[in-house]
JSON list of C-alpha atoms in Angstrom, two decimals:
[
{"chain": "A", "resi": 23, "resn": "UNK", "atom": "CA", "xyz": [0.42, 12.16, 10.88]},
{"chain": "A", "resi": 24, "resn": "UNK", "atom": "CA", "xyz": [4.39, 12.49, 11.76]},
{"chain": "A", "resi": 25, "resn": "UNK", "atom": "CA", "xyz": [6.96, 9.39, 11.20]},
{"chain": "A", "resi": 26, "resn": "UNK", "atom": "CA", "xyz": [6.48, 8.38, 15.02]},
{"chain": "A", "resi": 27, "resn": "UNK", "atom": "CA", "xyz": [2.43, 8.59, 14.77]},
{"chain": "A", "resi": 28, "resn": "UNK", "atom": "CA", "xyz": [2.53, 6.28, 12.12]},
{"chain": "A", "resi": 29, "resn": "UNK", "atom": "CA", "xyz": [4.76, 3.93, 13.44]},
{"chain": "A", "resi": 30, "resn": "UNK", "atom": "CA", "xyz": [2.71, 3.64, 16.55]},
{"chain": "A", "resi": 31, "resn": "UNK", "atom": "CA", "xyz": [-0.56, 3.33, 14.61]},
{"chain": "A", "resi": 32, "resn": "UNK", "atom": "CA", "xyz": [0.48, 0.86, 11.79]},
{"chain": "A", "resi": 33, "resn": "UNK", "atom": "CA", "xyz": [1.67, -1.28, 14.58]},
{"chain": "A", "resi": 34, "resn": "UNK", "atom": "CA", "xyz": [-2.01, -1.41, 16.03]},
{"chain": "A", "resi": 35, "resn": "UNK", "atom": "CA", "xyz": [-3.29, -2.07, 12.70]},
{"chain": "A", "resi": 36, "resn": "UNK", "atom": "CA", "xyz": [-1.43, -4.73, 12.14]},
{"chain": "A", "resi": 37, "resn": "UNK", "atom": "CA", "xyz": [-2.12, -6.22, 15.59]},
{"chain": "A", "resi": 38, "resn": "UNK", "atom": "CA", "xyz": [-6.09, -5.93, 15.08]},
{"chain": "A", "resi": 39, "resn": "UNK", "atom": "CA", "xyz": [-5.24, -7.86, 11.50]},
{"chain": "A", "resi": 40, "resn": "UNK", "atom": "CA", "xyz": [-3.75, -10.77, 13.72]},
{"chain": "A", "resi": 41, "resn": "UNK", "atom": "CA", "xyz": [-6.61, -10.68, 15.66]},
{"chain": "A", "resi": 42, "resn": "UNK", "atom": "CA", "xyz": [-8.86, -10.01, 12.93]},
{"chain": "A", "resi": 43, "resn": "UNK", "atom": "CA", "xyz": [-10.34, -6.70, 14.61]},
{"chain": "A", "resi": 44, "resn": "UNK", "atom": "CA", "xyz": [-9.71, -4.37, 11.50]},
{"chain": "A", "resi": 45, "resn": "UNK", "atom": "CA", "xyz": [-11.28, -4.69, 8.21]},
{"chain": "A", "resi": 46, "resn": "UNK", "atom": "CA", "xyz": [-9.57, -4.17, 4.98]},
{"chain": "A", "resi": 47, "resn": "UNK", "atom": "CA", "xyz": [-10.49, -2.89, 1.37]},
{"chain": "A", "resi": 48, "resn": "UNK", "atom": "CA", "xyz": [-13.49, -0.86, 0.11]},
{"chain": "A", "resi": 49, "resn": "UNK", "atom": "CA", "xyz": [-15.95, -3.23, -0.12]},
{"chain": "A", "resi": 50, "resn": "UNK", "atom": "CA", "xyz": [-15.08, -5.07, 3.21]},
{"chain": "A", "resi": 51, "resn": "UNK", "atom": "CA", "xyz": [-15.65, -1.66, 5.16]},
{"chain": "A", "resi": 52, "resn": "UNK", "atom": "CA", "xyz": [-18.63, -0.77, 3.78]},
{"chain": "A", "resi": 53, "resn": "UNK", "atom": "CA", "xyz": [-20.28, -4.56, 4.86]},
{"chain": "A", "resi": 54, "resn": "UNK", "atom": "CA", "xyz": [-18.74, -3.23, 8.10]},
{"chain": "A", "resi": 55, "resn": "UNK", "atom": "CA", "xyz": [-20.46, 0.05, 8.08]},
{"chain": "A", "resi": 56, "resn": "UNK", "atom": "CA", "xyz": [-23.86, -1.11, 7.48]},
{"chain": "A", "resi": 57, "resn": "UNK", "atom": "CA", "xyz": [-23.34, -3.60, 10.16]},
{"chain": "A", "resi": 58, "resn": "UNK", "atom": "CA", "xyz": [-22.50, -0.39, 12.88]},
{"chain": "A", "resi": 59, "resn": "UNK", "atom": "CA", "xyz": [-19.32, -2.05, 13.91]},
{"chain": "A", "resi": 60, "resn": "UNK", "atom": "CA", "xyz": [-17.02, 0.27, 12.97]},
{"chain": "A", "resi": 61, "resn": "UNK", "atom": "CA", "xyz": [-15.24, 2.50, 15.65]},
{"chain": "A", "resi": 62, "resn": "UNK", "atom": "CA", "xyz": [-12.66, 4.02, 13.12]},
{"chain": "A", "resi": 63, "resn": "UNK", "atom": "CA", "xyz": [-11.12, 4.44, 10.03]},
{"chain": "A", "resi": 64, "resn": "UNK", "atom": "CA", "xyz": [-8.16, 5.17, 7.93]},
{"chain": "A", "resi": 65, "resn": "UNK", "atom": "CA", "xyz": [-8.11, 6.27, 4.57]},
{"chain": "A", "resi": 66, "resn": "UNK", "atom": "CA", "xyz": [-5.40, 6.75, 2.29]},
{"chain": "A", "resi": 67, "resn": "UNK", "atom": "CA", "xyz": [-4.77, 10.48, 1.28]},
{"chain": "A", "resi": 68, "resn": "UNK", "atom": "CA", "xyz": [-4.12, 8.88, -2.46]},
{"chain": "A", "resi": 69, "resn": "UNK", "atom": "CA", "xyz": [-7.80, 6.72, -2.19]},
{"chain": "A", "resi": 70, "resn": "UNK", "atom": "CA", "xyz": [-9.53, 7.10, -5.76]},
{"chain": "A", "resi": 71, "resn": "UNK", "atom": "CA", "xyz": [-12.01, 10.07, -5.84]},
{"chain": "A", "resi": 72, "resn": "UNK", "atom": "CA", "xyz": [-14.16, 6.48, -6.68]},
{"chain": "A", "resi": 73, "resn": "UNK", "atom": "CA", "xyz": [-13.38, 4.80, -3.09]},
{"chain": "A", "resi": 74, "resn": "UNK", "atom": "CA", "xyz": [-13.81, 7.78, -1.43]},
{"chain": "A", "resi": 75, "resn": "UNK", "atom": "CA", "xyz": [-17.47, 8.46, -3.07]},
{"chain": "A", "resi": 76, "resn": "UNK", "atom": "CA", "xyz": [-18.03, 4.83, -1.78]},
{"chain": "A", "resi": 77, "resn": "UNK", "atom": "CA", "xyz": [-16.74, 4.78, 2.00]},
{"chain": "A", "resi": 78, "resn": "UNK", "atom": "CA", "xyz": [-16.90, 8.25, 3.23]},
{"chain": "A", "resi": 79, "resn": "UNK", "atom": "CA", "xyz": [-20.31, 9.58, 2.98]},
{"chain": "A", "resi": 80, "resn": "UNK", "atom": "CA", "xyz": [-21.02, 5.92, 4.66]},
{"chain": "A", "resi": 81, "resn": "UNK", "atom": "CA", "xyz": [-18.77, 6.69, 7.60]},
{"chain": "A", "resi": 82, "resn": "UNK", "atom": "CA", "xyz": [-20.19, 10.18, 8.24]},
{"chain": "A", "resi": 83, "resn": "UNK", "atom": "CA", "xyz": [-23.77, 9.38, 8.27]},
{"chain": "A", "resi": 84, "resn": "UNK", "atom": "CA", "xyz": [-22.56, 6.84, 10.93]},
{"chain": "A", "resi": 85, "resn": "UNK", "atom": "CA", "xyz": [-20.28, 9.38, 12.40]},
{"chain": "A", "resi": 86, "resn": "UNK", "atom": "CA", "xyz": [-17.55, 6.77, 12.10]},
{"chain": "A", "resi": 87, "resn": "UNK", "atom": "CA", "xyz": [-13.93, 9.37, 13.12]},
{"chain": "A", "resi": 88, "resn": "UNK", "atom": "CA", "xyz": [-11.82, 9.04, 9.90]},
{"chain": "A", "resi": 89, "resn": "UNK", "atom": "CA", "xyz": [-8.12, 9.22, 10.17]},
{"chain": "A", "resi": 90, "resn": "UNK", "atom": "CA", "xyz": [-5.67, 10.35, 7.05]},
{"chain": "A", "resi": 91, "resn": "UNK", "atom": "CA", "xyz": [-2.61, 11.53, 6.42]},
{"chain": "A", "resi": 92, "resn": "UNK", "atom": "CA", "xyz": [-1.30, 8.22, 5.20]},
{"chain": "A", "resi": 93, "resn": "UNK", "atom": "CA", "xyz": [-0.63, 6.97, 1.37]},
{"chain": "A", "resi": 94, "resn": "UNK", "atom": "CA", "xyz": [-2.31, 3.81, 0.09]},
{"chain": "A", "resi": 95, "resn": "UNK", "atom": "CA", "xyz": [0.85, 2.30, 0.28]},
{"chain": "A", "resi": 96, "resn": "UNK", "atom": "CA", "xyz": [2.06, 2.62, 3.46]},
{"chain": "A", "resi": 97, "resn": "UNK", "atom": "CA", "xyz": [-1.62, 1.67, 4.46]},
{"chain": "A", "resi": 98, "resn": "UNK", "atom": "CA", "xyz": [-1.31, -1.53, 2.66]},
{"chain": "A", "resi": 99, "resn": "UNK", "atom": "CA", "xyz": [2.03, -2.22, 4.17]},
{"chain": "A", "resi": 100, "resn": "UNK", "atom": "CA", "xyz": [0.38, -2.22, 7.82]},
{"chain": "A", "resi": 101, "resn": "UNK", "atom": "CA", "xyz": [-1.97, -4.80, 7.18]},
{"chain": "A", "resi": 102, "resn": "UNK", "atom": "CA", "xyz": [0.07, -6.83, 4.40]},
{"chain": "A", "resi": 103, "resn": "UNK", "atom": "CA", "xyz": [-1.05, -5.98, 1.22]},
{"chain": "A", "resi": 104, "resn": "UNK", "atom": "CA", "xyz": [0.79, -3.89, -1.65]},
{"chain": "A", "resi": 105, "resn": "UNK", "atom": "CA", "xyz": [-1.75, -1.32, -1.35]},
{"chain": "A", "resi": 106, "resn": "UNK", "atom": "CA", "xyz": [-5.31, 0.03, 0.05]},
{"chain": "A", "resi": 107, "resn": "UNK", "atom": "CA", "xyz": [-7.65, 2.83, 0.35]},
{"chain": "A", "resi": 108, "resn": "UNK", "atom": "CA", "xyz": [-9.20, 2.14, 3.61]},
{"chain": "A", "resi": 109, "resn": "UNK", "atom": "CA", "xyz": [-8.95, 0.21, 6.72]},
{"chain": "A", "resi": 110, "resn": "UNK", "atom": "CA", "xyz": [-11.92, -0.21, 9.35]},
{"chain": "A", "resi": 111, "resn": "UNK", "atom": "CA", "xyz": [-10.87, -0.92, 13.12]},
{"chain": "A", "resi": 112, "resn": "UNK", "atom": "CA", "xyz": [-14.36, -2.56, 14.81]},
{"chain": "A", "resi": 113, "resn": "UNK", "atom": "CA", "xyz": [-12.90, -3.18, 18.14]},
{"chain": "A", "resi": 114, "resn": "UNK", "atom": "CA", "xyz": [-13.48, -0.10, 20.45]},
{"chain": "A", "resi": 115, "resn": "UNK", "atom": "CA", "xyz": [-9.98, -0.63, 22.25]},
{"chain": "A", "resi": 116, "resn": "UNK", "atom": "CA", "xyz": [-7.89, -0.71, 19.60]},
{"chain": "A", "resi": 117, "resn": "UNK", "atom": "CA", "xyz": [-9.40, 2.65, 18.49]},
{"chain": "A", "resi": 118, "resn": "UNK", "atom": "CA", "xyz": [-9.24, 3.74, 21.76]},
{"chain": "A", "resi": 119, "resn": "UNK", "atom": "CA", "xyz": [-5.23, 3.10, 21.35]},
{"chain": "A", "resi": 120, "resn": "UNK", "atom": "CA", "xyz": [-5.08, 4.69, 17.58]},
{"chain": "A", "resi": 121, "resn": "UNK", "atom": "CA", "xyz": [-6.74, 7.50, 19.03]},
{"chain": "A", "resi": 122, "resn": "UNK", "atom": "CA", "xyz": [-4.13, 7.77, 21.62]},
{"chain": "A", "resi": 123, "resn": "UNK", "atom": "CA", "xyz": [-1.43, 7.30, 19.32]},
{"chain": "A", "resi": 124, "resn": "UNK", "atom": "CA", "xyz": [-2.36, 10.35, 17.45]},
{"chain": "A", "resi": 125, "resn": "UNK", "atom": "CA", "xyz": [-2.71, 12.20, 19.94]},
{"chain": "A", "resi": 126, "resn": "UNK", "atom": "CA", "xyz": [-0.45, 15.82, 20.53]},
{"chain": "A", "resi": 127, "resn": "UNK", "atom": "CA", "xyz": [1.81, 15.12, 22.83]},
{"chain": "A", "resi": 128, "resn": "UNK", "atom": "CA", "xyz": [3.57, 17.63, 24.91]},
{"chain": "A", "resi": 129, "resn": "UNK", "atom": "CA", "xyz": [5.08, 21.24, 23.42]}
]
């Protein structure tokens, strides 16, 4: 993810915070998860080998699209926090619109 993807997508994350349509921190997603409410998710590059043995094999048996190329930092710095692993977006627009963000654009 380039300088301008990020900017684009950490500004979406930190509108579904306002309006409470991400989730935040290991634990949180996987309550999330089992629920099927997830629609994406980002996780940190730098996650623990430990967080990632407890959120992604979740998120691929529900074939939940999982976004990287951002460090725990940076990730915690979208949705206010010093640092986290993983963030879970459970409204279907505002993935729609991460999605879109990432997206190639042009040559």
């Amino acid at each position: 993810m380039n300088a301008a993807q990020w900017k684009k997508v950490s500004g979406l994350l930190g509108l579904g915070l306002r309006a409470r349509t991400v989730v935040v921190g290991v634990e949180q997603v996987r309550a999330a998860v089992a629920r099927r409410v997830v629609a994406l998710a980002v996780v940190a590059d730098d996650a623990t080998e430990n967080s990632r043995t407890k959120v992604l094999p979740l998120l691929r048996a529900r074939r939940v699209q999982v976004v990287g190329g951002v460090t725990a930092s940076d990730l915690g710095a979208a949705v206010g926090r010093e640092t986290t692993t993983v963030v879970a977006v459970v409204d279907e627009a505002l993935a729609r619109g991460i999605r879109g963000a990432l997206a190639p654009t042009g040559p």
